[in-house]
Short mmCIF file of C-alpha atoms in Angstrom, two decimals:
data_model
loop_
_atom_site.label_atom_id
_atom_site.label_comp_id
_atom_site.label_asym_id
_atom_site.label_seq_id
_atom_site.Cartn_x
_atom_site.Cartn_y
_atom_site.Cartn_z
CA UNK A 1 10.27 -23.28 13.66
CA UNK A 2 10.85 -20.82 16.55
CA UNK A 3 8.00 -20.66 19.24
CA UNK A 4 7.30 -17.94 21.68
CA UNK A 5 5.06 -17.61 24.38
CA UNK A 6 2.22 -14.60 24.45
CA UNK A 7 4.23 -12.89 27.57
CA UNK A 8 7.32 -12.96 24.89
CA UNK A 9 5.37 -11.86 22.44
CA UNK A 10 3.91 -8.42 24.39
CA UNK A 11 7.99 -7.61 25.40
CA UNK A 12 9.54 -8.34 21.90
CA UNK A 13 6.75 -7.81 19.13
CA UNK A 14 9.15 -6.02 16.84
CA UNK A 15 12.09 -8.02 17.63
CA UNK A 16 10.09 -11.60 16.70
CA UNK A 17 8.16 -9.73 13.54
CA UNK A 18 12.00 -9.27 12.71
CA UNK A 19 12.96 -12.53 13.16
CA UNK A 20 10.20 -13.97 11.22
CA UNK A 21 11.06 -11.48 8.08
CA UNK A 22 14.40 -12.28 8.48
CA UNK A 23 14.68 -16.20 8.26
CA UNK A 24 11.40 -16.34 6.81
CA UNK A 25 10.30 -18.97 8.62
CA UNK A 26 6.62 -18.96 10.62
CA UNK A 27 6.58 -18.03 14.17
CA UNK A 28 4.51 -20.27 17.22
CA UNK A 29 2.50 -18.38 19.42
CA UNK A 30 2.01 -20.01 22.76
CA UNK A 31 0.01 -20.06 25.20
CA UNK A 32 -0.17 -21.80 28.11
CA UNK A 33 1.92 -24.32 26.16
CA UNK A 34 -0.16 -25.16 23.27
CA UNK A 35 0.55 -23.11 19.88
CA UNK A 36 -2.50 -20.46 19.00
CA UNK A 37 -1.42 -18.69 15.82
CA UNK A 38 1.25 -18.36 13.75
CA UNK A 39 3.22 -15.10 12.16
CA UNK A 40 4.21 -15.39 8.36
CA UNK A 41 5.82 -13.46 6.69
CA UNK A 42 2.73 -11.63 4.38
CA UNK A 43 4.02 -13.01 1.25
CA UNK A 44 4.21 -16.22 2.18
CA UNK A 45 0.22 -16.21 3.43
CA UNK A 46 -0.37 -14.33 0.00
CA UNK A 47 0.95 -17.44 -1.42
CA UNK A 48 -0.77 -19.89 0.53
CA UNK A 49 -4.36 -17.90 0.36
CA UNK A 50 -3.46 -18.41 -3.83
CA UNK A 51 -2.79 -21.89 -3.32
CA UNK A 52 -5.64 -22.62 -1.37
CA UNK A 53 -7.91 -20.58 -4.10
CA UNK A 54 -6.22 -22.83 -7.01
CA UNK A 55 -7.25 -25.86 -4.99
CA UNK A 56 -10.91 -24.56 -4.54
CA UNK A 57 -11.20 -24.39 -8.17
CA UNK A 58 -9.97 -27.30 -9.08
CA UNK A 59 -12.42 -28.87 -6.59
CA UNK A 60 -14.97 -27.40 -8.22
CA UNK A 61 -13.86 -28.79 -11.67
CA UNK A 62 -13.74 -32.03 -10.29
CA UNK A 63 -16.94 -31.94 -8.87
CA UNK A 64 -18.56 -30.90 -11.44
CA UNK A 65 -16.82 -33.79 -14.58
CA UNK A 66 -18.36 -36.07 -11.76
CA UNK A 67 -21.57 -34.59 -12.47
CA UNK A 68 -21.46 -34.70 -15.55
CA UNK A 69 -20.23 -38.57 -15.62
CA UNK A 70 -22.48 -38.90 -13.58
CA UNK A 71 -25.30 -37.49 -15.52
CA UNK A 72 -23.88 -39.35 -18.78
CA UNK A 73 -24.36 -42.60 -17.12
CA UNK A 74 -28.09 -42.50 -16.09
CA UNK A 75 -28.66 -41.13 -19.78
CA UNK A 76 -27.15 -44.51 -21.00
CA UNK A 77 -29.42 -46.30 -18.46
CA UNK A 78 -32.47 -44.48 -19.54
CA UNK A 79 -34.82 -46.95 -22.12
CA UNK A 80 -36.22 -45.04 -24.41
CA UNK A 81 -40.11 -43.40 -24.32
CA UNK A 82 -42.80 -43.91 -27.31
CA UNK A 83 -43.88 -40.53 -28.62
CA UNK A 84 -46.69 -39.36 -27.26
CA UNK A 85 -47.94 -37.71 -29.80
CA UNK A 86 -50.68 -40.37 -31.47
CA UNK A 87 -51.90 -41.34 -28.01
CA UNK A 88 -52.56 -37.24 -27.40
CA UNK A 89 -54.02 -37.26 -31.00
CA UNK A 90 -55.88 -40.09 -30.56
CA UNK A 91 -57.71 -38.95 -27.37
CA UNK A 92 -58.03 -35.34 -28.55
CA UNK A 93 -60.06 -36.45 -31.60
CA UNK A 94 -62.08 -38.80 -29.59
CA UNK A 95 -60.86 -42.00 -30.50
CA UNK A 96 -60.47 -44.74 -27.57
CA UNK A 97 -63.40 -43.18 -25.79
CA UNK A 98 -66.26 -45.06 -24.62
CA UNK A 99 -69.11 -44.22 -26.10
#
């Protein structure tokens, strides 16, 4: 990887864009010693901003078949209710009340 300071970079932009097309390889931008950015080649950060969106959707995947384990489990873990349905009854007609 070839690195080049910002005072190189203002005296030779075409000459390092060149370089970079040419070997294909990215480009450090310094400055004061300590890298900045980089120049790629446009293809090449096509193909990493693909990658990166392949990995963001398999993320989400992921996180959600976790969820859904997830969700799975507590429904195992959950006892089962009575049915309401005579107790409503049964208070609705009037039965259980004190009278």
């Amino acid at each position: 990887m070839v690195m080049f300071n910002i005072t190189e970079v203002r005296q030779n932009a075409s000459k390092i864009i060149s370089h970079a097309l040419e070997t294909k390889e990215p480009i450090v931008l310094l400055q004061r010693s300590k890298p900045v950015a980089y120049i790629i080649e446009a293809k090449a950060f096509e193909e990493i901003q693909k990658k990166a969106k392949k990995v963001e959707q398999y993320e989400k995947i992921e996180m959600a078949k976790d969820t859904l384990k997830r969700l799975a489990k507590l429904r195992g873990e959950m006892k089962p209710q009575p049915d309401s349905t005579p107790l409503i009854r049964q208070l609705r007609e009037g039965e259980g009340r004190n009278e």
